């Protein structure tokens, strides 16, 4: 313990108490070493007079005294026997903290949170902990300090430690993606193919890999990936990340720590294993202590009042301390003179007051220019990218002084800004990257954009040119190679070069001219959506004014497509509808037909069946106007499918036949509707019991799909075949006792059904299409139910429910409740005693039933049916009404049977 001796401390009650406590713990100075340091002349009390102090009264001798102090400390530590480590040191390859931002500031007033984290780690009682607060209050600093404590103790048994910062932080509404994190984390945790599968599959796989070890996972700055809409406040928009957090919330052998500005909706459902801790501003006592440590002069009351004046905001207090250190004597009074800003607190008002004060002090000097250049980025800036902006010719009002800076002057500039806490320390693992707090970037970037828009555009234009040339290949193959192109699109659009960016970078190199390469081949659903968001002034309602009408319509279509692929169906409806209206206005009827058909499918999944029928009728009209043969056929099947779900089977059947006849004329080699159109017709035929017709059709279309079509088409045909064989097996049961031939035929049908359904689910997973995965899981659950395999049936049902709830797929939620009702009835039947058992029990006077199980199953079945019926009536899901009635009659019959049985 180093004791700093001054008259004020020695004469204070607190000082007297501390002296007593120090020597009470170790009177002979053996266990607790006390090293006094005299800063000003004072009379020492006897308790301290026995020690030799280091003389720091004369500032000229500080260096020699400091070396003396260090020598003594080294000597004391060398003599002390080191305590045996409680935990073995982890393998360095299992620790990756390179993506966690460095923080500059001392941590004041957070001891309670540090202690809580220690307790939660040791007790293993929490799966996920989220620290929630505005920017700049010290969330990341808290994370860094606790991890530093963990490192001192060999990470206290953590087998793996992995950190990531979603560093596009700020108060803007920019859409971002977790694709890079998911890909990097899967690779680091040992996944064999990080790019495989849908976002939901990736999230689940990553959660499983993390749970194999006692893992400390740190996710910093998650707010850019959370929804700001009131109806889903805090919901994670990225499907893979949402799945990961939800899975870890349910089960986790280690601990996941999150910092964010919004409560995380996914963990609210698990209050027993998850904690959301609001990090209110630091206390005014902590703010006062921070200012005192930085040598700001003033009374305790004055420093506390100054802390309050700046909202007790950690970043603001740190910047304030550095700002005041420039004045002689560092007077607290100067702080009260810092002008206020007309900004809400959540926008970082108090911290930005200090940034503006520094800006006024810098004037139009090199420091301000450099900070404004950093404001062009939404993440740590590579030096080479900075050089691309600063190089000649000068950008007027932005690089006038920067461009003239000599090699010797650069380190001095960086050192000065780091002293002011406006620039982060150099990253050990990224020495050629410069960074600052997100609020600093945001403040100076906004200042440049508002005050010098020409310089803002020119600088972003240079970054566009830099990033679009950065990939070694014209057509990058991996997500990492693609990242510079995503950055090029962002900077190009900020430069106002929307049309050029679209046609030079996004369409030919990211999308690959209609291949949707980044989405289909790299699984970068979120990255694609984030990139397309740059072509909007207001997502997803107002495309950039710099785009021609044709490109605006395409941008709407892309946004709807990516949102739907990510399971964000409700959001997808807005850009789809806007794109449709634009196509109608342009009289581009083929595109209008496609957009309207997509909307019909979307409304159907959302459970808005009548709206789906209306959009589908519109799509047929537009297709007929276009004269395009394929669209005329396809849109008739879209309408037929919507009518089938509505319960209008006759008109639906007629439209399917009409579409098939049109196809046979244009493609005589294909006698049946195929792909999605064929699946829809098979769905109608199966609802009419025509399984043999479906088997014939789907076998043929499956051959075509394997030769000429894609993964989804193959999976759809297998789903049709699986359902057809299951229906055949159920129809083959003519009595309670089957002949040998009948039994063999039934077994063969069941075997075929199981094989096709298993392949269908696997194919849907690989295709990444959540709507169809949900549907295939429901069908496989039905198969398991018929075989009394209740556990796997519930697993499939619960996964289907999660997908449906996540994407607001109300149509499938109704299907879930119907199948759950059937499953509960099947469990009831399996557990209920037979009549023969009842008679035998009566004869022995030993009547008993399973303890509440049959009644529970029946009660659950009744509730699921009630939920399904309510949804079906509300949605107009007429197809399912006969099924509801049949299940109602079955439950009523069981109630009567149970009543008679009990009598």
PDB file of C-alpha atoms in Angstrom, residues 259-377:
ATOM      1  CA  UNK A 259     -23.312  -4.537 -23.577  1.00  0.00           C
ATOM      2  CA  UNK A 260     -25.997  -2.543 -25.358  1.00  0.00           C
ATOM      3  CA  UNK A 261     -28.202   0.536 -25.204  1.00  0.00           C
ATOM      4  CA  UNK A 262     -31.474  -1.432 -25.299  1.00  0.00           C
ATOM      5  CA  UNK A 263     -32.834  -4.326 -23.265  1.00  0.00           C
ATOM      6  CA  UNK A 264     -32.399  -7.552 -25.225  1.00  0.00           C
ATOM      7  CA  UNK A 265     -35.885  -8.895 -25.954  1.00  0.00           C
ATOM      8  CA  UNK A 266     -34.661 -12.466 -26.543  1.00  0.00           C
ATOM      9  CA  UNK A 267     -33.519 -12.933 -22.932  1.00  0.00           C
ATOM     10  CA  UNK A 268     -36.591 -11.390 -21.284  1.00  0.00           C
ATOM     11  CA  UNK A 269     -38.257 -14.803 -21.646  1.00  0.00           C
ATOM     12  CA  UNK A 270     -35.701 -16.414 -19.308  1.00  0.00           C
ATOM     13  CA  UNK A 271     -35.651 -14.341 -16.100  1.00  0.00           C
ATOM     14  CA  UNK A 272     -34.406 -17.283 -14.023  1.00  0.00           C
ATOM     15  CA  UNK A 273     -31.155 -17.618 -15.988  1.00  0.00           C
ATOM     16  CA  UNK A 274     -30.641 -14.147 -17.468  1.00  0.00           C
ATOM     17  CA  UNK A 275     -30.077 -10.689 -16.026  1.00  0.00           C
ATOM     18  CA  UNK A 276     -30.523  -7.275 -17.640  1.00  0.00           C
ATOM     19  CA  UNK A 277     -28.712  -4.663 -15.579  1.00  0.00           C
ATOM     20  CA  UNK A 278     -29.324  -0.982 -16.246  1.00  0.00           C
ATOM     21  CA  UNK A 279     -26.043   0.859 -15.764  1.00  0.00           C
ATOM     22  CA  UNK A 280     -27.316   4.186 -14.581  1.00  0.00           C
ATOM     23  CA  UNK A 281     -24.893   7.072 -14.626  1.00  0.00           C
ATOM     24  CA  UNK A 282     -22.038   6.875 -12.158  1.00  0.00           C
ATOM     25  CA  UNK A 283     -22.691   8.424  -8.775  1.00  0.00           C
ATOM     26  CA  UNK A 284     -21.706  12.026  -8.232  1.00  0.00           C
ATOM     27  CA  UNK A 285     -19.262  10.794  -5.564  1.00  0.00           C
ATOM     28  CA  UNK A 286     -17.569   8.605  -8.197  1.00  0.00           C
ATOM     29  CA  UNK A 287     -17.596  11.516 -10.657  1.00  0.00           C
ATOM     30  CA  UNK A 288     -16.043  13.772  -8.022  1.00  0.00           C
ATOM     31  CA  UNK A 289     -13.369  11.165  -7.245  1.00  0.00           C
ATOM     32  CA  UNK A 290     -12.514  10.834 -10.934  1.00  0.00           C
ATOM     33  CA  UNK A 291     -12.070  14.596 -11.260  1.00  0.00           C
ATOM     34  CA  UNK A 292      -9.982  14.683  -8.073  1.00  0.00           C
ATOM     35  CA  UNK A 293      -7.672  11.935  -9.353  1.00  0.00           C
ATOM     36  CA  UNK A 294      -7.135  13.979 -12.518  1.00  0.00           C
ATOM     37  CA  UNK A 295      -6.077  16.926 -10.276  1.00  0.00           C
ATOM     38  CA  UNK A 296      -9.074  19.138 -10.947  1.00  0.00           C
ATOM     39  CA  UNK A 297      -9.089  21.709  -8.158  1.00  0.00           C
ATOM     40  CA  UNK A 298     -12.218  22.444  -6.129  1.00  0.00           C
ATOM     41  CA  UNK A 299     -14.038  21.479  -2.967  1.00  0.00           C
ATOM     42  CA  UNK A 300     -15.788  18.108  -2.708  1.00  0.00           C
ATOM     43  CA  UNK A 301     -19.149  19.848  -2.971  1.00  0.00           C
ATOM     44  CA  UNK A 302     -18.003  21.788  -6.034  1.00  0.00           C
ATOM     45  CA  UNK A 303     -16.678  18.679  -7.806  1.00  0.00           C
ATOM     46  CA  UNK A 304     -19.884  16.764  -7.082  1.00  0.00           C
ATOM     47  CA  UNK A 305     -21.922  19.658  -8.444  1.00  0.00           C
ATOM     48  CA  UNK A 306     -19.743  19.695 -11.568  1.00  0.00           C
ATOM     49  CA  UNK A 307     -20.261  15.964 -12.031  1.00  0.00           C
ATOM     50  CA  UNK A 308     -24.028  16.497 -11.799  1.00  0.00           C
ATOM     51  CA  UNK A 309     -23.823  19.334 -14.330  1.00  0.00           C
ATOM     52  CA  UNK A 310     -22.443  16.833 -16.836  1.00  0.00           C
ATOM     53  CA  UNK A 311     -25.042  14.186 -16.123  1.00  0.00           C
ATOM     54  CA  UNK A 312     -22.637  12.008 -14.077  1.00  0.00           C
ATOM     55  CA  UNK A 313     -21.773  10.629 -17.523  1.00  0.00           C
ATOM     56  CA  UNK A 314     -18.526   8.645 -17.455  1.00  0.00           C
ATOM     57  CA  UNK A 315     -17.240   9.660 -20.887  1.00  0.00           C
ATOM     58  CA  UNK A 316     -18.206  13.296 -20.291  1.00  0.00           C
ATOM     59  CA  UNK A 317     -16.434  13.404 -16.901  1.00  0.00           C
ATOM     60  CA  UNK A 318     -13.261  11.890 -18.398  1.00  0.00           C
ATOM     61  CA  UNK A 319     -13.237  14.387 -21.259  1.00  0.00           C
ATOM     62  CA  UNK A 320     -14.030  17.205 -18.815  1.00  0.00           C
ATOM     63  CA  UNK A 321     -11.018  16.320 -16.660  1.00  0.00           C
ATOM     64  CA  UNK A 322      -8.697  16.468 -19.678  1.00  0.00           C
ATOM     65  CA  UNK A 323     -10.289  19.701 -20.870  1.00  0.00           C
ATOM     66  CA  UNK A 324      -9.764  21.376 -17.470  1.00  0.00           C
ATOM     67  CA  UNK A 325      -6.139  20.216 -17.223  1.00  0.00           C
ATOM     68  CA  UNK A 326      -5.276  22.716 -19.958  1.00  0.00           C
ATOM     69  CA  UNK A 327      -6.066  25.643 -17.665  1.00  0.00           C
ATOM     70  CA  UNK A 328      -3.517  26.777 -15.042  1.00  0.00           C
ATOM     71  CA  UNK A 329      -4.399  25.189 -11.713  1.00  0.00           C
ATOM     72  CA  UNK A 330      -7.090  22.988 -13.360  1.00  0.00           C
ATOM     73  CA  UNK A 331      -9.971  24.940 -11.736  1.00  0.00           C
ATOM     74  CA  UNK A 332     -13.371  23.256 -11.495  1.00  0.00           C
ATOM     75  CA  UNK A 333     -15.064  26.601 -12.160  1.00  0.00           C
ATOM     76  CA  UNK A 334     -13.981  26.511 -15.817  1.00  0.00           C
ATOM     77  CA  UNK A 335     -16.151  23.425 -16.285  1.00  0.00           C
ATOM     78  CA  UNK A 336     -19.370  25.284 -15.530  1.00  0.00           C
ATOM     79  CA  UNK A 337     -18.610  27.651 -18.416  1.00  0.00           C
ATOM     80  CA  UNK A 338     -18.738  24.867 -21.075  1.00  0.00           C
ATOM     81  CA  UNK A 339     -21.785  25.642 -23.280  1.00  0.00           C
ATOM     82  CA  UNK A 340     -24.710  23.232 -23.414  1.00  0.00           C
ATOM     83  CA  UNK A 341     -26.021  21.608 -26.620  1.00  0.00           C
ATOM     84  CA  UNK A 342     -29.611  21.173 -27.762  1.00  0.00           C
ATOM     85  CA  UNK A 343     -29.457  17.388 -27.809  1.00  0.00           C
ATOM     86  CA  UNK A 344     -31.262  14.703 -25.773  1.00  0.00           C
ATOM     87  CA  UNK A 345     -29.206  12.867 -23.178  1.00  0.00           C
ATOM     88  CA  UNK A 346     -29.466   9.573 -25.086  1.00  0.00           C
ATOM     89  CA  UNK A 347     -27.641  11.211 -27.997  1.00  0.00           C
ATOM     90  CA  UNK A 348     -24.615  11.751 -25.743  1.00  0.00           C
ATOM     91  CA  UNK A 349     -25.327  15.435 -25.011  1.00  0.00           C
ATOM     92  CA  UNK A 350     -22.907  15.917 -22.129  1.00  0.00           C
ATOM     93  CA  UNK A 351     -19.978  14.112 -23.751  1.00  0.00           C
ATOM     94  CA  UNK A 352     -20.559  15.995 -26.993  1.00  0.00           C
ATOM     95  CA  UNK A 353     -20.509  19.309 -25.102  1.00  0.00           C
ATOM     96  CA  UNK A 354     -16.873  18.581 -24.298  1.00  0.00           C
ATOM     97  CA  UNK A 355     -16.117  17.452 -27.850  1.00  0.00           C
ATOM     98  CA  UNK A 356     -17.507  20.742 -29.106  1.00  0.00           C
ATOM     99  CA  UNK A 357     -15.444  22.622 -26.495  1.00  0.00           C
ATOM    100  CA  UNK A 358     -12.304  20.869 -27.772  1.00  0.00           C
ATOM    101  CA  UNK A 359     -13.345  21.689 -31.348  1.00  0.00           C
ATOM    102  CA  UNK A 360     -13.656  25.382 -30.473  1.00  0.00           C
ATOM    103  CA  UNK A 361     -10.267  25.259 -28.835  1.00  0.00           C
ATOM    104  CA  UNK A 362      -8.639  23.538 -31.829  1.00  0.00           C
ATOM    105  CA  UNK A 363     -10.137  26.022 -34.282  1.00  0.00           C
ATOM    106  CA  UNK A 364      -9.561  25.098 -37.919  1.00  0.00           C
ATOM    107  CA  UNK A 365      -6.413  23.259 -37.004  1.00  0.00           C
ATOM    108  CA  UNK A 366      -4.968  19.865 -37.804  1.00  0.00           C
ATOM    109  CA  UNK A 367      -6.568  18.196 -34.741  1.00  0.00           C
ATOM    110  CA  UNK A 368     -10.063  19.096 -35.908  1.00  0.00           C
ATOM    111  CA  UNK A 369      -9.333  17.954 -39.459  1.00  0.00           C
ATOM    112  CA  UNK A 370      -8.098  14.586 -38.227  1.00  0.00           C
ATOM    113  CA  UNK A 371     -11.124  13.991 -35.989  1.00  0.00           C
ATOM    114  CA  UNK A 372     -13.448  14.878 -38.861  1.00  0.00           C
ATOM    115  CA  UNK A 373     -11.676  12.368 -41.097  1.00  0.00           C
ATOM    116  CA  UNK A 374     -12.194   9.692 -38.420  1.00  0.00           C
ATOM    117  CA  UNK A 375     -15.876  10.683 -38.475  1.00  0.00           C
ATOM    118  CA  UNK A 376     -16.114   9.329 -42.029  1.00  0.00           C
ATOM    119  CA  UNK A 377     -15.894   5.782 -40.646  1.00  0.00           C
TER     120      UNK A 377
END
